[in-house]
Coordinates of C-alpha atoms in Angstrom, one line a residue:
Chain A
M16 CA 49.1 7.6 167.1
S17 CA 50.8 5.3 169.6
T18 CA 54.5 5.6 168.4
P19 CA 54.5 7.1 164.9
A20 CA 57.7 9.0 165.5
T21 CA 60.0 6.1 165.0
S22 CA 58.3 4.8 161.8
F23 CA 58.2 8.3 160.4
T24 CA 61.9 9.1 160.9
D25 CA 62.7 5.8 159.1
H26 CA 61.5 7.5 156.0
Y27 CA 62.0 11.2 156.7
N28 CA 65.0 13.3 157.9
F29 CA 64.9 14.9 161.3
A30 CA 62.4 17.9 161.2
Y31 CA 61.2 16.8 157.7
L32 CA 63.6 19.0 155.6
D33 CA 66.8 17.6 154.2
E34 CA 70.1 18.9 155.7
Q35 CA 71.0 21.0 152.7
T36 CA 67.7 22.8 152.8
K37 CA 68.0 23.5 156.5
R38 CA 71.5 24.8 155.9
M39 CA 70.2 27.2 153.2
I40 CA 67.4 28.4 155.6
R41 CA 70.0 28.8 158.4
R42 CA 72.1 31.0 156.1
A43 CA 69.1 33.2 155.4
I44 CA 68.3 33.4 159.1
L45 CA 71.9 34.4 159.9
K46 CA 71.8 37.1 157.3
G47 CA 68.4 38.3 158.6
I48 CA 69.8 38.5 162.2
A49 CA 72.8 40.4 160.9
I50 CA 70.5 43.0 159.2
P51 CA 67.6 43.4 161.6
G52 CA 64.3 43.9 159.7
Y53 CA 65.7 43.2 156.3
Q54 CA 63.7 40.7 154.2
V55 CA 66.1 37.9 153.1
P56 CA 64.9 35.9 150.1
F57 CA 65.2 32.2 150.5
A58 CA 64.2 29.1 148.4
A59 CA 61.1 28.1 150.3
R60 CA 60.2 24.5 149.9
E61 CA 56.8 22.9 149.2
M62 CA 55.6 21.8 152.6
P63 CA 53.0 19.1 153.4
M64 CA 50.5 21.7 154.3
P65 CA 48.8 24.5 152.4
Y66 CA 50.1 28.0 152.1
G67 CA 48.6 30.2 154.8
W68 CA 49.0 27.4 157.4
G69 CA 52.4 28.6 158.4
T70 CA 54.7 27.0 155.8
G71 CA 57.2 29.8 156.4
G72 CA 57.2 29.5 160.2
V73 CA 57.4 25.7 159.9
Q74 CA 60.5 25.9 157.7
V75 CA 62.2 28.3 160.1
T76 CA 61.4 26.1 163.0
A77 CA 62.5 23.0 161.2
A78 CA 65.9 24.7 160.5
V79 CA 66.6 25.7 164.1
I80 CA 65.0 22.9 166.1
G81 CA 67.2 20.4 167.8
H82 CA 66.7 17.2 169.8
S83 CA 67.0 19.0 173.1
D84 CA 64.4 21.7 172.3
T85 CA 61.0 22.0 174.0
L86 CA 58.5 23.3 171.5
K87 CA 55.4 25.4 172.1
M88 CA 53.0 25.9 169.2
I89 CA 50.3 28.6 169.4
D90 CA 47.7 30.1 167.0
Q91 CA 46.0 33.3 168.0
G92 CA 47.6 32.9 171.5
S93 CA 45.9 29.5 171.9
D94 CA 47.6 26.1 172.2
D95 CA 44.6 24.1 171.1
T96 CA 43.3 25.6 167.9
T97 CA 43.5 23.7 164.6
N98 CA 46.6 25.3 163.3
A99 CA 48.5 24.9 166.5
V100 CA 47.5 21.3 167.0
A101 CA 48.3 20.3 163.4
L102 CA 51.7 21.9 163.4
R103 CA 52.6 20.6 166.8
N104 CA 51.7 17.1 165.7
F105 CA 53.8 17.6 162.6
F106 CA 56.9 18.4 164.7
V107 CA 56.2 15.6 167.2
Q108 CA 56.1 13.1 164.3
T109 CA 59.1 14.4 162.5
T110 CA 61.4 15.3 165.4
G111 CA 60.1 13.6 168.5
V112 CA 61.0 16.6 170.6
N113 CA 59.1 17.4 173.8
T114 CA 56.3 19.8 173.5
T115 CA 54.7 22.0 176.2
T116 CA 52.0 24.6 176.5
H117 CA 53.9 26.5 179.2
T118 CA 55.5 29.6 177.8
K119 CA 58.2 29.5 180.5
G120 CA 59.1 25.9 179.8
A121 CA 59.5 26.3 176.0
S122 CA 62.8 26.9 174.3
L123 CA 61.3 27.4 170.9
I124 CA 57.9 28.9 170.3
Q125 CA 56.2 29.1 166.9
T126 CA 53.3 31.5 166.8
R127 CA 50.6 32.8 164.6
H128 CA 49.2 36.2 165.3
R129 CA 50.2 36.7 168.9
I130 CA 53.2 37.1 171.3
P131 CA 52.7 35.3 174.6
E132 CA 51.7 37.5 177.6
E133 CA 54.6 36.0 179.7
P134 CA 57.8 38.0 179.0
L135 CA 60.3 35.9 177.0
S136 CA 63.9 35.3 178.1
E137 CA 67.2 35.3 176.3
D138 CA 67.3 31.5 176.0
Q139 CA 64.1 31.4 174.0
V140 CA 63.4 31.8 170.3
L141 CA 60.1 33.1 168.9
V142 CA 59.2 32.1 165.3
Y143 CA 56.4 34.0 163.6
Q144 CA 54.3 32.8 160.7
V145 CA 54.0 35.6 158.2
P146 CA 51.5 35.9 155.4
I147 CA 52.7 39.1 153.7
P148 CA 56.2 40.2 154.7
E149 CA 56.2 43.5 152.7
P150 CA 54.7 46.4 154.7
L151 CA 54.5 48.6 151.6
R152 CA 52.7 46.0 149.5
F153 CA 49.3 47.5 149.5
L154 CA 50.6 51.0 148.8
E155 CA 53.1 50.1 146.2
P156 CA 52.4 46.8 144.4
R157 CA 55.6 46.7 142.4
E158 CA 58.2 44.5 144.2
T159 CA 61.1 46.1 142.3
E160 CA 59.9 49.5 143.6
T161 CA 59.4 48.4 147.2
R162 CA 62.9 46.8 147.3
K163 CA 64.3 50.1 146.0
M164 CA 62.4 52.0 148.7
H165 CA 63.8 49.7 151.4
A166 CA 67.3 50.1 150.0
L167 CA 67.1 53.9 149.9
E168 CA 65.2 54.2 153.1
E169 CA 62.2 55.9 151.4
Y170 CA 59.5 55.3 153.9
G171 CA 57.3 58.4 153.4
L172 CA 54.7 56.2 151.8
M173 CA 54.1 54.2 155.1
H174 CA 53.0 57.4 156.7
V175 CA 50.6 58.1 153.9
K176 CA 48.7 55.1 155.1
L177 CA 48.7 56.3 158.6
Y178 CA 47.6 59.8 157.4
E179 CA 44.7 58.2 155.5
D180 CA 43.6 56.4 158.7
I181 CA 43.5 59.6 160.7
A182 CA 41.8 61.5 157.8
R183 CA 39.1 58.9 157.6
F184 CA 38.6 57.7 161.2
G185 CA 40.2 60.5 163.3
H186 CA 42.8 58.1 164.7
I187 CA 45.3 55.6 163.4
A188 CA 42.8 52.7 162.8
T189 CA 45.4 50.1 161.9
T190 CA 45.1 47.5 164.6
Y191 CA 47.1 44.6 163.4
A192 CA 50.3 44.2 161.3
Y193 CA 51.1 47.7 162.5
P194 CA 54.3 48.8 160.8
V195 CA 57.5 49.1 162.9
L196 CA 60.9 50.6 162.4
V197 CA 63.6 48.1 163.3
N198 CA 67.0 49.2 164.6
E199 CA 66.3 52.7 163.2
R200 CA 66.7 51.4 159.6
Y201 CA 64.2 49.0 158.1
V202 CA 60.4 49.3 158.2
M203 CA 59.0 45.9 158.9
D204 CA 55.7 44.2 159.0
P205 CA 55.5 42.5 162.4
S206 CA 53.1 39.8 160.9
P207 CA 49.4 40.1 161.8
I208 CA 49.9 40.4 165.5
P209 CA 47.6 42.9 167.2
K210 CA 49.3 46.3 167.8
F211 CA 48.8 45.5 171.4
D212 CA 51.8 43.2 171.1
N213 CA 54.1 45.7 169.3
P214 CA 55.6 47.1 172.5
K215 CA 56.6 43.6 173.5
M216 CA 58.9 43.4 170.4
H217 CA 60.9 46.4 171.6
R218 CA 64.2 45.2 173.1
M219 CA 62.8 41.8 173.6
E220 CA 65.3 39.4 175.2
A221 CA 64.3 36.5 173.0
L222 CA 65.4 36.1 169.3
Q223 CA 62.5 36.8 167.0
L224 CA 62.5 35.0 163.6
F225 CA 59.9 35.6 160.8
G226 CA 59.2 33.2 158.0
A227 CA 56.9 33.8 155.0
G228 CA 56.7 30.6 152.9
R229 CA 54.6 31.7 150.0
E230 CA 56.5 35.0 149.7
K231 CA 59.8 33.2 150.3
R232 CA 61.2 35.7 152.7
I233 CA 62.9 35.4 156.1
Y234 CA 63.6 38.3 158.5
A235 CA 64.7 38.6 162.1
I236 CA 65.0 40.8 165.1
P237 CA 68.0 39.9 167.3
P238 CA 67.6 40.2 171.1
H239 CA 67.6 43.7 172.6
T240 CA 66.9 45.5 169.3
D241 CA 64.9 48.7 169.1
V242 CA 61.5 48.2 167.5
V243 CA 59.5 51.4 167.2
S244 CA 55.9 51.6 166.0
L245 CA 55.5 54.3 163.4
D246 CA 53.2 57.3 164.2
F247 CA 52.8 61.0 164.0
E248 CA 54.1 63.5 166.6
D249 CA 50.5 64.7 167.2
H250 CA 49.0 61.2 166.9
P251 CA 51.3 58.9 168.9
F252 CA 51.1 55.2 168.7
T253 CA 48.6 53.7 171.3
P254 CA 48.1 50.0 171.8
Q255 CA 44.6 48.6 172.3
E256 CA 43.1 48.8 175.8
F257 CA 40.3 46.8 177.2
D258 CA 37.8 48.3 179.7
Q259 CA 37.2 44.9 181.4
P260 CA 39.3 42.1 182.7
C261 CA 39.3 38.5 181.4
A262 CA 35.9 36.9 182.2
I263 CA 37.6 33.6 183.2
C264 CA 40.8 34.6 185.0
G265 CA 40.3 38.2 185.8
A266 CA 43.6 39.3 184.2
E267 CA 43.9 43.0 183.2
H268 CA 46.2 44.6 180.6
V269 CA 46.2 41.5 178.5
Y270 CA 44.9 40.9 175.0
L271 CA 41.3 39.7 175.1
D272 CA 39.2 37.8 172.6
E273 CA 35.5 38.4 172.2
V274 CA 33.4 35.2 172.5
I275 CA 29.8 35.4 171.5
L276 CA 27.7 33.3 173.9
D277 CA 24.3 33.2 172.2
D278 CA 22.2 34.9 169.6
Q279 CA 20.8 37.4 172.1
G280 CA 23.9 39.6 172.0
S281 CA 25.6 38.4 175.2
R282 CA 29.3 38.0 175.0
M283 CA 32.4 37.5 177.1
F284 CA 36.0 38.7 176.9
V285 CA 38.6 36.1 177.6
C286 CA 42.4 36.0 177.4
S287 CA 43.6 35.1 173.9
D288 CA 46.7 33.5 175.5
S289 CA 45.2 30.3 176.8
D290 CA 48.3 29.2 178.7
Y291 CA 48.5 32.5 180.6
C292 CA 44.8 32.2 181.4
E293 CA 45.1 28.7 182.7
E294 CA 48.2 29.5 184.8
R295 CA 46.3 32.3 186.4
R296 CA 43.4 30.1 187.2
T297 CA 45.7 27.5 188.8
E298 CA 47.1 30.3 190.9
G299 CA 43.6 30.9 192.1
H300 CA 42.5 34.0 190.1
T301 CA 38.9 33.9 188.8
G302 CA 36.9 36.3 186.6
H303 CA 33.2 36.9 186.9
L304 CA 32.3 34.0 184.5
G305 CA 35.2 31.9 185.7
T306 CA 33.6 29.0 187.6
N307 CA 35.3 25.7 187.3
P308 CA 33.2 23.4 185.2
L309 CA 34.2 20.5 187.4
D310 CA 32.7 22.2 190.4
A311 CA 29.3 22.8 188.8
P312 CA 26.6 20.2 189.6
S313 CA 26.3 17.7 186.7
N314 CA 22.7 17.9 185.8
G315 CA 23.1 16.8 182.2
T316 CA 23.6 19.1 179.1
A317 CA 20.0 19.1 178.0
K318 CA 18.7 20.6 181.2
D319 CA 21.6 23.1 181.2
N320 CA 20.7 24.3 177.7
A321 CA 17.1 24.7 178.8
S322 CA 17.9 26.7 181.9
S323 CA 20.3 29.0 180.0
K324 CA 17.6 29.6 177.4
E325 CA 15.2 30.6 180.2
A326 CA 17.8 32.8 181.7
C327 CA 18.1 34.7 178.3
K328 CA 14.4 35.4 178.3
Chain B
M24 CA 71.9 80.8 120.4
T25 CA 71.5 84.1 118.9
F26 CA 70.2 85.9 121.9
Q27 CA 71.2 86.7 125.5
D28 CA 68.2 87.9 127.4
N29 CA 69.2 86.3 130.7
T30 CA 70.7 88.4 133.5
P31 CA 74.3 87.4 133.5
E32 CA 74.8 87.1 137.3
Q33 CA 72.2 84.3 137.6
P34 CA 73.8 80.9 137.2
L35 CA 72.1 78.4 135.0
L36 CA 69.9 75.8 136.6
L37 CA 70.0 73.0 134.0
R38 CA 72.1 72.4 131.0
A39 CA 71.7 69.8 128.3
S40 CA 74.8 69.2 126.1
K41 CA 74.4 67.2 122.9
T42 CA 71.8 65.0 124.6
T43 CA 71.0 62.0 122.3
K44 CA 68.8 59.1 122.7
F45 CA 68.6 56.2 120.2
Y46 CA 66.0 53.5 120.4
G47 CA 68.1 50.8 118.6
D48 CA 68.6 52.3 115.1
R49 CA 65.8 54.9 115.5
I50 CA 66.5 58.4 116.8
G51 CA 64.6 59.5 119.8
C52 CA 66.3 62.9 120.0
Q53 CA 69.7 63.9 118.8
D54 CA 72.3 66.5 119.8
V55 CA 69.9 68.7 121.8
S56 CA 71.8 71.4 123.7
F57 CA 70.2 74.2 125.7
E58 CA 70.3 75.9 129.1
V59 CA 67.6 76.7 131.6
Y60 CA 67.9 79.6 134.1
P61 CA 66.1 79.9 137.4
G62 CA 62.6 81.3 137.0
E63 CA 62.5 80.7 133.3
V64 CA 59.8 78.8 131.4
L65 CA 61.0 76.8 128.4
A66 CA 58.5 75.3 126.0
I67 CA 59.4 72.4 123.8
V68 CA 57.0 72.2 120.8
G69 CA 56.7 70.0 117.8
E70 CA 54.4 67.4 116.3
S71 CA 53.8 63.9 117.6
G72 CA 56.9 61.7 117.3
S73 CA 59.3 64.6 117.1
G74 CA 61.1 63.5 120.3
K75 CA 59.6 66.0 122.7
S76 CA 58.7 63.4 125.3
T77 CA 62.0 61.5 124.9
L78 CA 63.9 64.6 125.5
L79 CA 61.8 65.4 128.6
N80 CA 62.4 61.9 130.0
C81 CA 66.1 62.3 129.4
L82 CA 66.1 65.6 131.3
S83 CA 64.1 64.3 134.2
T84 CA 66.2 61.2 134.8
R85 CA 63.4 58.9 133.7
L86 CA 65.4 57.7 130.7
A87 CA 69.2 57.6 130.4
P88 CA 70.4 59.3 127.2
T89 CA 72.6 57.3 124.8
T90 CA 75.2 60.0 124.7
G91 CA 75.5 63.6 125.9
A92 CA 75.1 65.0 129.4
V93 CA 72.4 66.7 131.5
E94 CA 73.7 68.8 134.3
Y95 CA 71.7 70.4 137.2
R96 CA 72.8 72.9 139.8
G97 CA 71.6 71.7 143.2
R98 CA 70.8 74.0 146.1
D99 CA 74.4 73.9 147.2
G100 CA 75.3 75.7 144.0
I101 CA 77.3 72.9 142.4
L102 CA 76.6 71.8 138.8
R103 CA 76.4 68.0 138.6
D104 CA 75.9 65.6 135.8
L105 CA 72.6 63.9 136.6
Y106 CA 73.7 60.5 135.3
Q107 CA 76.9 60.5 137.3
M108 CA 74.9 60.9 140.5
S109 CA 73.8 57.9 142.5
E110 CA 70.2 56.7 142.1
A111 CA 69.5 57.7 145.7
Q112 CA 70.6 61.3 145.0
R113 CA 68.5 61.4 141.8
R114 CA 65.4 60.2 143.6
V115 CA 65.9 62.7 146.4
L116 CA 66.1 65.4 143.7
M117 CA 62.9 64.1 142.1
R118 CA 60.9 64.4 145.2
T119 CA 62.3 67.6 146.6
D120 CA 63.8 70.0 144.1
W121 CA 61.8 68.9 141.1
G122 CA 58.3 68.3 140.1
Y123 CA 56.9 66.2 137.3
V124 CA 53.3 66.9 136.0
H125 CA 52.1 64.1 133.8
Q126 CA 49.7 64.5 131.0
H127 CA 47.3 62.0 132.6
P128 CA 46.8 62.9 136.3
S129 CA 46.3 59.2 137.1
D130 CA 49.9 58.6 136.3
G131 CA 51.1 61.2 138.8
L132 CA 48.5 60.8 141.5
R133 CA 47.8 58.0 143.9
M134 CA 44.3 57.4 142.9
T135 CA 43.4 55.3 146.0
V136 CA 44.3 57.7 148.7
S137 CA 42.7 61.0 149.5
A138 CA 43.6 64.4 148.0
G139 CA 45.1 65.5 151.3
A140 CA 47.4 62.4 151.4
N141 CA 48.3 63.0 147.8
V142 CA 49.5 66.5 148.6
G143 CA 51.1 65.4 151.9
E144 CA 53.0 62.5 150.5
R145 CA 56.1 64.5 149.5
L146 CA 56.1 66.2 152.9
M147 CA 56.1 62.9 154.6
A148 CA 58.8 61.6 152.2
V149 CA 61.1 64.4 153.3
G150 CA 60.5 63.6 157.0
E151 CA 57.5 65.7 158.1
R152 CA 55.9 63.7 161.0
H153 CA 53.3 66.1 162.3
Y154 CA 49.8 65.3 161.1
G155 CA 48.3 68.7 161.8
N156 CA 51.1 70.5 159.9
I157 CA 50.8 68.1 156.9
R158 CA 47.0 68.6 156.8
S159 CA 47.1 72.4 157.1
N160 CA 49.8 72.5 154.4
A161 CA 47.7 70.3 152.2
S162 CA 44.6 72.4 152.7
D163 CA 46.6 75.6 151.9
W164 CA 47.8 74.0 148.7
L165 CA 44.3 72.9 147.7
E166 CA 43.1 76.4 148.1
R167 CA 46.0 77.7 146.0
V168 CA 45.0 75.5 143.1
E169 CA 41.3 76.4 143.6
I170 CA 40.1 73.1 145.0
A171 CA 37.5 73.5 147.7
T172 CA 39.2 72.5 151.0
D173 CA 36.2 70.4 152.0
R174 CA 37.2 68.0 149.3
I175 CA 40.5 67.2 151.1
D176 CA 39.4 63.7 152.2
D177 CA 37.9 62.8 148.8
D178 CA 39.7 60.3 146.5
P179 CA 41.0 61.9 143.2
R180 CA 38.7 59.4 141.5
A181 CA 35.8 61.6 142.6
F182 CA 37.4 64.6 141.0
S183 CA 36.9 66.0 137.5
G184 CA 39.8 65.9 135.0
G185 CA 40.6 69.6 135.6
M186 CA 40.6 69.2 139.3
R187 CA 42.8 66.1 139.1
Q188 CA 45.3 68.1 137.1
R189 CA 45.3 70.9 139.6
L190 CA 45.7 68.4 142.4
Q191 CA 48.7 66.9 140.6
I192 CA 50.2 70.4 140.4
A193 CA 49.6 71.0 144.1
R194 CA 51.2 67.6 144.9
N195 CA 54.3 68.6 143.0
L196 CA 54.7 72.1 144.3
V197 CA 54.2 71.4 148.0
T198 CA 58.0 70.9 148.6
A199 CA 58.8 74.2 146.9
P200 CA 60.7 72.7 143.9
R201 CA 62.9 74.9 141.7
L202 CA 62.3 73.1 138.5
V203 CA 59.1 71.5 137.2
F204 CA 58.7 69.3 134.2
M205 CA 55.3 69.3 132.5
D206 CA 54.3 66.8 129.8
E207 CA 51.2 68.2 128.0
P208 CA 49.6 69.4 131.2
T209 CA 46.5 70.7 129.4
G210 CA 46.1 67.7 127.1
G211 CA 42.7 66.1 127.3
L212 CA 41.0 69.1 129.0
D213 CA 38.2 71.1 127.4
V214 CA 39.0 74.6 126.3
S215 CA 37.6 76.6 129.2
V216 CA 39.2 74.3 131.8
Q217 CA 42.4 74.6 129.9
A218 CA 42.3 78.4 130.0
R219 CA 41.7 78.3 133.8
L220 CA 44.5 75.9 134.3
L221 CA 46.9 77.9 132.2
D222 CA 45.9 81.0 134.1
L223 CA 46.6 79.2 137.4
L224 CA 49.9 77.9 136.2
R225 CA 51.0 81.3 135.0
S226 CA 50.4 82.9 138.3
L227 CA 52.0 80.1 140.3
V228 CA 55.0 80.1 138.1
S229 CA 55.5 83.8 138.5
D230 CA 54.7 83.8 142.3
L231 CA 57.1 81.0 143.1
G232 CA 59.8 81.9 140.6
L233 CA 59.7 78.4 139.2
A234 CA 61.7 77.2 136.3
V235 CA 59.5 75.1 134.1
I236 CA 60.3 72.9 131.1
I237 CA 56.9 72.3 129.4
V238 CA 56.3 69.9 126.5
T239 CA 53.3 70.7 124.4
H240 CA 52.0 70.4 120.9
D241 CA 49.7 73.4 121.5
L242 CA 51.4 76.6 120.4
A243 CA 48.9 78.6 122.4
V244 CA 50.2 77.0 125.6
A245 CA 53.7 77.9 124.7
R246 CA 52.7 81.5 123.9
L247 CA 50.9 82.0 127.2
L248 CA 53.3 80.4 129.5
S249 CA 56.8 80.3 128.1
H250 CA 59.6 82.7 127.8
R251 CA 61.6 80.7 125.3
T252 CA 60.6 78.0 122.8
L253 CA 62.4 75.0 121.2
V254 CA 60.9 73.7 118.1
M255 CA 61.7 70.0 117.5
R256 CA 61.3 67.9 114.4
H257 CA 62.6 64.4 113.7
G258 CA 64.4 64.4 117.0
R259 CA 66.4 67.5 116.4
V260 CA 65.9 71.1 117.5
I261 CA 65.3 73.1 114.4
E262 CA 64.5 76.5 115.8
H263 CA 65.2 78.1 119.2
G264 CA 64.5 81.5 120.6
L265 CA 62.2 83.8 122.5
T266 CA 58.6 82.5 122.3
D267 CA 57.2 85.7 120.7
Q268 CA 60.1 85.8 118.2
V269 CA 59.7 82.1 117.2
L270 CA 55.9 82.3 116.9
D271 CA 55.7 85.8 115.3
D272 CA 58.6 85.5 113.0
P273 CA 59.3 81.8 112.4
Q274 CA 62.5 81.3 110.3
E275 CA 62.3 77.6 109.5
S276 CA 59.7 76.5 107.0
Y277 CA 58.5 73.7 109.3
T278 CA 57.9 76.3 112.1
Q279 CA 56.1 78.5 109.6
L280 CA 53.9 75.6 108.7
L281 CA 53.2 74.8 112.4
V282 CA 52.3 78.4 113.2
S283 CA 50.1 78.8 110.1
S284 CA 48.3 75.6 110.9
I285 CA 46.7 77.1 114.1
L286 CA 43.0 77.5 113.5
Q287 CA 41.8 81.1 113.9
P288 CA 38.3 81.3 115.3

């Protein structure tokens, strides 16, 4: 892909969608911002990627992106997983905007399943990819009924789910897509981010936009809006905690991914936010497994494998 | 009405005035008028297709009548037409002041959540946010309807038909409603379980001072539970009076037929 952007834009409009579609999506976004947490229906288009790959987020991003934007695309916190790479290339080809992996340097961040560890600022926009926008869906399958419940603020059912968690597991066992109350009015599904990230949404300085392509819904949280995780008085909301720091950069109080190292049960915990981890390493932080691969003596992979097998025995 | 057995100082709770429901050209129920007072149990009896369930649905805001009015006196003492109220107000009424016991417990229960959550749902719906309180309340209610409290975390699917029906009753009574609608609550249960359920219902109704409108085709249920009885046929009320009076001395030929068709063991 030397210079595909020019040839692509000969045949496609800027950011793939036509101007009327972007206008329609922007209207939905504006309505969503005006009513924080309310799911605005919109006429989602067929996108050149399958449902579940972020068609909702892509349409929202396409509607708000401009020539001067710097785009960051992450999937599970990482800049280099399939989904992130595919969608980043999509926007590079259809818009030609600059991309970055640095959270601080991005004006527009599209994410799947995480909020960056670095606090976001007022001049940034965070776009979430949402699979199922309706928090009540699995408790009340009828869409007519859930809409009525939102309209009349009947949210007792959401607590039934939390009650069930406590009755079965002794604590609220919901760990992702943890329901929140936005601006003291609408109960909202924050998309499948870990509940670790829920407190970051509360009064976030950046604008948060949510797009669900298959379900054809857009919702939004304007900057500085109250976002409260639902809980019981005697079982308050508690985010996940990790009893060890990141194995590579030594960061604490961040969200960690478990990485299985072999079939002998050894594992390591590393930052799920790859950019955050890298920045800490360039600042000189190292975890207990965090040696620089460039520093290690290059003895060839075959021998490395053999020695690691021996080490396991 | 040919009788006045209600204490005059008690204001009526619910009043139906010429309530009529047409399904196209067909009559669901026609010109039904009656009053229900606090603490009173009213039975609506009749054969299948006589309009009992249509009438119950009209009364409980589940089905808007074609003409006529249904009024209910809220806790603030004001008598309001149910169908002039906003839907939000009606729904609040449904989950606080009223109960609705379905014939099939699976219609009234959430079958995929535990018994405790089923009982606690209404509490959470009216704003209770303390898990411990909800749970102890639920466990109290299970005890009151004779379900062992160690079954609190079981799904209703693991319950027998009689237990499910008792759970449904507990779920409805937990917010201390003033009026409960029951649609054939003992239908589909075997005779001994029926007897136990009726016994339980009778004591709960008298303990809590509930007003109940109960639809049944079983005259024995009407006899055991209700103070007054409406007999319906072809969508109209053909006879109306004290239960003992209606059942012991039926005036209408249809009621006489109904009473005489009870099997005597």
